[in-house]
C-alpha positions as semicolon CSV with decimal commas, in nm:
position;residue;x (nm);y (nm);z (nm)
1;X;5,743;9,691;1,770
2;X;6,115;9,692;1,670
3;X;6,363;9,411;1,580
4;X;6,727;9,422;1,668
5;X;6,970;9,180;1,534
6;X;7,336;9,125;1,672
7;X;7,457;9,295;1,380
8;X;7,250;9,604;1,371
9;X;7,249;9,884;1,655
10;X;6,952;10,051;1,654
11;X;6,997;10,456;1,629
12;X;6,913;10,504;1,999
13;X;7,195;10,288;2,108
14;X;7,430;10,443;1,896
15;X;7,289;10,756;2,088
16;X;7,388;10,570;2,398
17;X;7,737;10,465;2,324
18;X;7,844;10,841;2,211
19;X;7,757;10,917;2,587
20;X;7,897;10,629;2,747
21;X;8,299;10,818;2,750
22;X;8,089;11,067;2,948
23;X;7,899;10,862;3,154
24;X;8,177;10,577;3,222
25;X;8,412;10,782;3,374
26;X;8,202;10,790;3,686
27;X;8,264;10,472;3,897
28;X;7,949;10,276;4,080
29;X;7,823;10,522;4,353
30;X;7,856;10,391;4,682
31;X;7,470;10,370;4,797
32;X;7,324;10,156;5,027
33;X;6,969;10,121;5,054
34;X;6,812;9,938;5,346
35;X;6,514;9,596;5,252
36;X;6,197;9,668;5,405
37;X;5,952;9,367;5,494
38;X;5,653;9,372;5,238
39;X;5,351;9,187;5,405
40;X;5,137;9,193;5,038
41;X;5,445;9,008;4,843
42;X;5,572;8,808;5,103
43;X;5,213;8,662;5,088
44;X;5,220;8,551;4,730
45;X;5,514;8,342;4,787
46;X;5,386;8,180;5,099
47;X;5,103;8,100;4,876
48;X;5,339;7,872;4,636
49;X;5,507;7,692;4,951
50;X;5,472;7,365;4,839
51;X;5,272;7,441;4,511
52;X;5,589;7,386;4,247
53;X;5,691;7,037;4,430
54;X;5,311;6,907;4,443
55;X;5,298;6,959;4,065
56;X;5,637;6,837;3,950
57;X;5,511;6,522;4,129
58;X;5,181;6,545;3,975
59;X;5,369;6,532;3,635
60;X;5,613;6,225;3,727
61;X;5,319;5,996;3,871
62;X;5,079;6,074;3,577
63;X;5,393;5,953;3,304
64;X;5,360;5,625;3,525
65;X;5,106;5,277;3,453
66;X;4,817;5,325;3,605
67;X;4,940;5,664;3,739
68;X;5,062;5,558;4,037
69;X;5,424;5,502;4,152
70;X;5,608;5,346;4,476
71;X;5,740;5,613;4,717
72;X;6,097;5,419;4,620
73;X;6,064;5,530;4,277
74;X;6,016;5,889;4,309
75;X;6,287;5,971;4,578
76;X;6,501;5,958;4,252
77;X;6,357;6,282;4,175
78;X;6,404;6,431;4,514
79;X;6,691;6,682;4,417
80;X;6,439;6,852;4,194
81;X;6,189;6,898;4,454
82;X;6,413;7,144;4,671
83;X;6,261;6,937;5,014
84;X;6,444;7,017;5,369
85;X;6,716;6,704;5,422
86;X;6,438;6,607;5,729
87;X;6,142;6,637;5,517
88;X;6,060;6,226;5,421
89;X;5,919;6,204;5,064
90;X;5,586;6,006;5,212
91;X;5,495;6,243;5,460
92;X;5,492;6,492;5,197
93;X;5,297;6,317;4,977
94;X;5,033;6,234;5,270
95;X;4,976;6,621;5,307
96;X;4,780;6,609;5,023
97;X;4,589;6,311;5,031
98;X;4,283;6,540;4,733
99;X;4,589;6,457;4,523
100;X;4,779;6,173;4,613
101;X;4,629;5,901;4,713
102;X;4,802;5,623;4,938
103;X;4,824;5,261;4,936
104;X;5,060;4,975;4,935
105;X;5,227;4,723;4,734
106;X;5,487;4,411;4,790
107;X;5,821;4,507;4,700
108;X;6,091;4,251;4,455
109;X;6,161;4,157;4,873
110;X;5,819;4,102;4,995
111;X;5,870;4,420;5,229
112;X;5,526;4,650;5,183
113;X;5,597;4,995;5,098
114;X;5,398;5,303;5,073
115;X;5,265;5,375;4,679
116;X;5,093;5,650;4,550
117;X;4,881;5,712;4,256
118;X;4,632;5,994;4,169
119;X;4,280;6,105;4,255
120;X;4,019;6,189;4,022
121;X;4,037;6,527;4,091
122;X;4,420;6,532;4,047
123;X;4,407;6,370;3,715
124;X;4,155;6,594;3,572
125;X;4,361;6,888;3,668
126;X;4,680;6,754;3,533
127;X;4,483;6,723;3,208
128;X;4,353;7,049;3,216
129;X;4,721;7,193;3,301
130;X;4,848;6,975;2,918
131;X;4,565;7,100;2,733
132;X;4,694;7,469;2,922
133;X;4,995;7,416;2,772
134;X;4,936;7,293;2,438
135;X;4,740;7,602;2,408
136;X;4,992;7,830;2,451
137;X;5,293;7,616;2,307
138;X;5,420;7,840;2,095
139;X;5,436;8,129;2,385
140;X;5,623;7,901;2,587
141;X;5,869;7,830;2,330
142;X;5,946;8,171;2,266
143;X;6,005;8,241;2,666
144;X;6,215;7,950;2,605
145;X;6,418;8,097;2,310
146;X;6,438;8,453;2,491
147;X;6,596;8,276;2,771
148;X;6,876;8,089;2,524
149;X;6,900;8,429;2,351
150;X;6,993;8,618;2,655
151;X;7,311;8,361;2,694
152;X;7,640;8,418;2,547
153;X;7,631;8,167;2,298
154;X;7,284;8,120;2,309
155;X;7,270;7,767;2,510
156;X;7,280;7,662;2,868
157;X;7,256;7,319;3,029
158;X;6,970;7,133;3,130
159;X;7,068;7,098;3,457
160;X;7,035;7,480;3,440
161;X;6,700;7,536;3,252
162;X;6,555;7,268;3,509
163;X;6,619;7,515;3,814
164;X;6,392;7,758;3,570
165;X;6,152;7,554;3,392
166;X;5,815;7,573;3,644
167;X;5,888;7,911;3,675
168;X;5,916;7,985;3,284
169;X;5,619;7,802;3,255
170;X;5,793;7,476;3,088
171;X;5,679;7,122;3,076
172;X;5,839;6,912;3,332
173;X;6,001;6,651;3,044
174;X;6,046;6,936;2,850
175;X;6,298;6,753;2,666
176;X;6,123;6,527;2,526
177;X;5,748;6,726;2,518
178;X;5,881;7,048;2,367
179;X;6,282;7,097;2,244
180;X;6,317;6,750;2,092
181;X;5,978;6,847;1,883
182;X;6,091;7,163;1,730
183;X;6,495;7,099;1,571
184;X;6,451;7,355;1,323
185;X;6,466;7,567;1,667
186;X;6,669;7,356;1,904
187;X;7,004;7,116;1,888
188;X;7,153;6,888;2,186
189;X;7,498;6,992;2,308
190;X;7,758;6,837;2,509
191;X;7,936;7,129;2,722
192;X;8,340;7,118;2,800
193;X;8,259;6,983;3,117
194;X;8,049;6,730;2,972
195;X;7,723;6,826;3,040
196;X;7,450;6,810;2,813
197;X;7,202;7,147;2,722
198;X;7,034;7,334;2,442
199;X;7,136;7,552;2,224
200;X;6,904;7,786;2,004
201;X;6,974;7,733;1,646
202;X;6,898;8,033;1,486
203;X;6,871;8,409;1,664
204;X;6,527;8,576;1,580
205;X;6,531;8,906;1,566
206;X;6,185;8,955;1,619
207;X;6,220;8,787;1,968
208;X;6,561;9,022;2,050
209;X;6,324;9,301;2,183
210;X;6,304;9,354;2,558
211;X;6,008;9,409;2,781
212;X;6,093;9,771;2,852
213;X;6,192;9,834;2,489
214;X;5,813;9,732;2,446
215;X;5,646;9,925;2,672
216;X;5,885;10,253;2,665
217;X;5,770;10,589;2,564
218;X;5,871;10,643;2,200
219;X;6,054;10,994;2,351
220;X;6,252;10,732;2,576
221;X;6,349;10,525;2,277
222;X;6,449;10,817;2,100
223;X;6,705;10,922;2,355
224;X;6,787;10,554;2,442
225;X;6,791;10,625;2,838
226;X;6,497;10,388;2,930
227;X;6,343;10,420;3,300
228;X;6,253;10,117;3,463
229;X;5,925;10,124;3,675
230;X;5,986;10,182;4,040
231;X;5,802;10,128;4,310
232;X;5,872;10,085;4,684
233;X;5,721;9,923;5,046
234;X;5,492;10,181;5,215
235;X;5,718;10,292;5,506
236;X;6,044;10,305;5,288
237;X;6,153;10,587;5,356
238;X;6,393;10,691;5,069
239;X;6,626;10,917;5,146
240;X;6,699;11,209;4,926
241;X;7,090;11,113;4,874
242;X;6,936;10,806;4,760
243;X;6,649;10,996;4,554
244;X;6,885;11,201;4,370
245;X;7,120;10,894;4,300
246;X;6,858;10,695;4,145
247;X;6,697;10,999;3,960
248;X;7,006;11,021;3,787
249;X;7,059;10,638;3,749
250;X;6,762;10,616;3,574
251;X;6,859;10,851;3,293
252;X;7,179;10,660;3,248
253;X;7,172;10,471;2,916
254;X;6,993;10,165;2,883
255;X;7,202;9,849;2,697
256;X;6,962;9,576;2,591
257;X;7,022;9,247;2,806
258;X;7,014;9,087;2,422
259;X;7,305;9,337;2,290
260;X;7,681;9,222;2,367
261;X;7,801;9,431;2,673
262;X;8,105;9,358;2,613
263;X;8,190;9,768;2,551
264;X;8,061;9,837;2,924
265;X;8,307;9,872;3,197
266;X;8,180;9,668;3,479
267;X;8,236;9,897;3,731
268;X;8,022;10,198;3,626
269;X;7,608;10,261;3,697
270;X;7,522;10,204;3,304
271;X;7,698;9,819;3,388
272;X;7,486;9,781;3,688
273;X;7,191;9,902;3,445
274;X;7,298;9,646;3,221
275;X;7,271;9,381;3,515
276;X;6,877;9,509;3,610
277;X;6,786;9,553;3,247
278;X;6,911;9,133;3,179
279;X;6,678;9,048;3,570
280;X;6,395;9,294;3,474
281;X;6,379;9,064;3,148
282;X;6,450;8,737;3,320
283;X;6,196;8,798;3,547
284;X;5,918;8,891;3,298
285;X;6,000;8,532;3,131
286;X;5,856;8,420;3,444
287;X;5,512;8,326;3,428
288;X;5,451;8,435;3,831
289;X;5,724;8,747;3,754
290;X;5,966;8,601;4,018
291;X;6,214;8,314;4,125
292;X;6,441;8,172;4,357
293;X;6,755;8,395;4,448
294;X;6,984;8,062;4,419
295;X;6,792;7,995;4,020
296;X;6,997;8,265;3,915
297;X;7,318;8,192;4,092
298;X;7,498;7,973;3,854
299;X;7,400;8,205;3,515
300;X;7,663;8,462;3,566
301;X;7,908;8,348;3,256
302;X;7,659;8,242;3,058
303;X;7,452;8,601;3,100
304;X;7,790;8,832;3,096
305;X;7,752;8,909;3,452
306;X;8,005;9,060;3,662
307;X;8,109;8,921;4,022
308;X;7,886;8,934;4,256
309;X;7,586;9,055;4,048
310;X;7,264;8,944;4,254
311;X;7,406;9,269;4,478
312;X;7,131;9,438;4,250
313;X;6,866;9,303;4,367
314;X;6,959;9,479;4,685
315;X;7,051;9,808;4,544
316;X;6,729;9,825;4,363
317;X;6,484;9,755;4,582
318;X;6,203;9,955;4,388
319;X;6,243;9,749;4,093
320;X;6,327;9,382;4,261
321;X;6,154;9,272;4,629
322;X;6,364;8,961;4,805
323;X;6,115;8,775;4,970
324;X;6,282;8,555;5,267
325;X;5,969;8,353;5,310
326;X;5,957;7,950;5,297
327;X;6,326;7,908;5,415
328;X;6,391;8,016;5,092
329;X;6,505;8,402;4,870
330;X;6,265;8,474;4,615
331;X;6,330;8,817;4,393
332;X;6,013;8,956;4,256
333;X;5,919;9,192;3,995
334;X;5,746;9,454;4,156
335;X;5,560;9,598;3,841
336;X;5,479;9,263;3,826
337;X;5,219;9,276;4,100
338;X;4,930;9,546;4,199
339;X;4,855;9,495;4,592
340;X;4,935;9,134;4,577
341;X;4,789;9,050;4,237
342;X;4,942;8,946;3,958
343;X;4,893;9,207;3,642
344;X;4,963;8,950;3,366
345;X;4,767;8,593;3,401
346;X;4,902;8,318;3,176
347;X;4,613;8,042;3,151
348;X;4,883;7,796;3,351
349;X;4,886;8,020;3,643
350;X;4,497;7,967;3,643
351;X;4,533;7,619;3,653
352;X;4,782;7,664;3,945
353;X;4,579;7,901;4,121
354;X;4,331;7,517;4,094
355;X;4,600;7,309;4,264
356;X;4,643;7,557;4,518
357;X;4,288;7,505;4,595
358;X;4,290;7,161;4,602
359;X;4,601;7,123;4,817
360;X;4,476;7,376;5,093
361;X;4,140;7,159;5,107
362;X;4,314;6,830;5,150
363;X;4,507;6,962;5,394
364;X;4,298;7,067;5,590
365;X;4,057;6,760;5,571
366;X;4,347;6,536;5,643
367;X;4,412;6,763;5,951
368;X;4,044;6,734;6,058
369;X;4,052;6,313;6,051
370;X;3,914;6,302;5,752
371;X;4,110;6,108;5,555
372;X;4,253;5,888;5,840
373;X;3,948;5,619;5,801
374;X;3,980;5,611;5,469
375;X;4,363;5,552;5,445
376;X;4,338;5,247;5,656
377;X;4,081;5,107;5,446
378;X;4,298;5,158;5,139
379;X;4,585;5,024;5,312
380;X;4,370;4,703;5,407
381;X;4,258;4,651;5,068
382;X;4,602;4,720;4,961
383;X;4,722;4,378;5,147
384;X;4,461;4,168;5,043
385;X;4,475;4,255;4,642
386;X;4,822;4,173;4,655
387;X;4,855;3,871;4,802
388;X;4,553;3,761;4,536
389;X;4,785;3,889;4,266
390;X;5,089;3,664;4,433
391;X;4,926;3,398;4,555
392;X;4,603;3,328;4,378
């Protein structure tokens, strides 16, 4: 383990920068390389289809009395939920009836509307997820500090951090649960465009280390030209003008996504290494070592990112796999997965792996009838407690 501050180069990098009048003076080579399906990955994601919106509900019902909330209530938090326009929030919610659990209340109008609260099982889960989390609090606030540290200034806006929090492993009121507890770490700021975010008070040297600093060779190190682990979809078929160009890519310097790369010139290979060394990073913030293409979109200022800088994800196939499954881009880590299992388990993805579970076996109860009798009873007794509460 080494530190490296913003002051402080460490010797390989000044190793680095001696070579980069060398190695600068040759432009971004032209190479195209063509994406290949992969069956094993393209799996994984399927698996998390509706996984990250089942849980962000889970979260918002279980803040509520009683745990249970009006379908009216929770549309509010649609935009987070990245549903299809034509997807209704209650026939989401009645996919899952091991989780949510359906009945009906008067609205302020007398009109009855759908409400949903959750099962037993759900709850127990949920708590098992918080005590998950509490657990590990302190490795979830330094993913969160390494993501503020990889930022210009070293803040972004909530708006933001939400697009990366269930990947990163974050509370869903992480506001409140998690930055608001710690202000010898975090402040609230208001952006130009008056937005508020979170800035990191203090850089930690300790955390300014990268993944592949970590795990390099010390001979790599030494020479500061770190190789990033490749690997590619049986059936690629690399050609050797493509083999020689990223042979040679990889012994290009590497520039730590937490060093100003300000001294690169954005149009050489050691830039574009800059750009997979600051993903590569991202990406291993990830608990699940992957996120949506469109996450990552709106971080190009705030990361020091050229234009057009997701066209790496394409260039590098070997390191990054863009998975086009549930009407959706995901990018994936490859090292991050061994024949479609993850190499790294947090104890949350456990828990996730648990809500997968229990959302495949409600639906396919529900499609089997067997919830159907049971909904209409619930939707009976629904009526009748209702009108005792109103009317005595």
């Amino acid at each position: 383990m080494f530190s490296l501050t913003r002051g402080e180069v460490p010797g390989f990098l000044h190793a680095c920068r001696k070579a980069f009048s060398l190695q600068q003076n040759f432009s971004l080579v032209n190479v195209k390389l063509k994406w290949v399906k992969d069956s094993v990955l393209d799996r994984v994601v399927s698996g998390h289809g509706d996984l990250k919106a089942v849980c962000f509900l889970v979260s918002i019902i279980s803040s509520a009395p009683n745990h249970s909330l009006p379908v009216y209530s929770l549309i509010k938090h649609r935009g987070q939920l990245g549903f299809p326009l034509d997807l209704k929030l209650s026939t989401f919610l009645r996919r899952y009836p091991t989780i949510f659990h359906e009945h009906h209340i008067l609205d302020s109008g007398g009109t009855r509307v759908p409400s949903f609260q959750l099962t037993p099982e759900a709850l127990d889960l949920h708590q098992e997820e918080l005590n998950a989390m509490d657990q590990n609090r302190n490795d979830l606030i330094e993913r969160l500090c390494r993501l503020l540290m990889l930022t210009k200034d070293r803040s972004l806006p909530f708006q933001t951090i939400d697009q990366l929090k269930w990947d990163l492993g974050l509370p869903y009121h992480y506001h409140d649960s998690l930055a608001l507890h710690h202000p010898d770490k975090f402040c609230l700021i208001r952006f130009p465009d008056d937005r508020l975010g979170l800035k990191l008070r203090i850089w930690d040297d300790q955390l300014a280390v990268s993944q592949l600093q970590r795990k390099a060779p010390q001979k790599e190190l030494e020479h500061g030209c770190l190789r990033f682990p490749v690997g590619f979809t049986r059936g690629f078929g690399l050609k050797r003008k493509s083999m020689v160009w990223l042979e040679e890519w990889q012994k290009l310097p590497y520039t730590s996504p937490y060093v100003d790369p300000s001294c690169l010139d954005v149009r050489t290979d050691v830039s574009e290494k800059r750009i997979v060394g600051v993903f590569h990073e991202l990406l291993h913030l990830t608990l699940e070592k992957m996120t949506e293409r469109k996450n990552v979109s709106n971080l190009r200022t705030s990361l020091r990112l050229p234009q057009k800088f997701t066209k790496v994800f394409e260039r590098h196939p070997g390191v990054f796999y863009i998975s086009k499954k549930c009407d959706t881009q995901t990018v994936v880590l490859r090292e991050g997965y061994d024949r479609g299992e993850l190499q790294e388990k947090h104890p949350l993805v456990d828990v996730r792996v648990k809500y997968a579970r229990l959302m495949k076996r409600g639906f396919l109860e529900r499609s089997m009838g067997l919830h159907k009798k049971s909904e209409e009873t619930v939707e009976e007794e629904g009526i009748i407690n209702n009108h005792q509460r109103l009317y005595g």
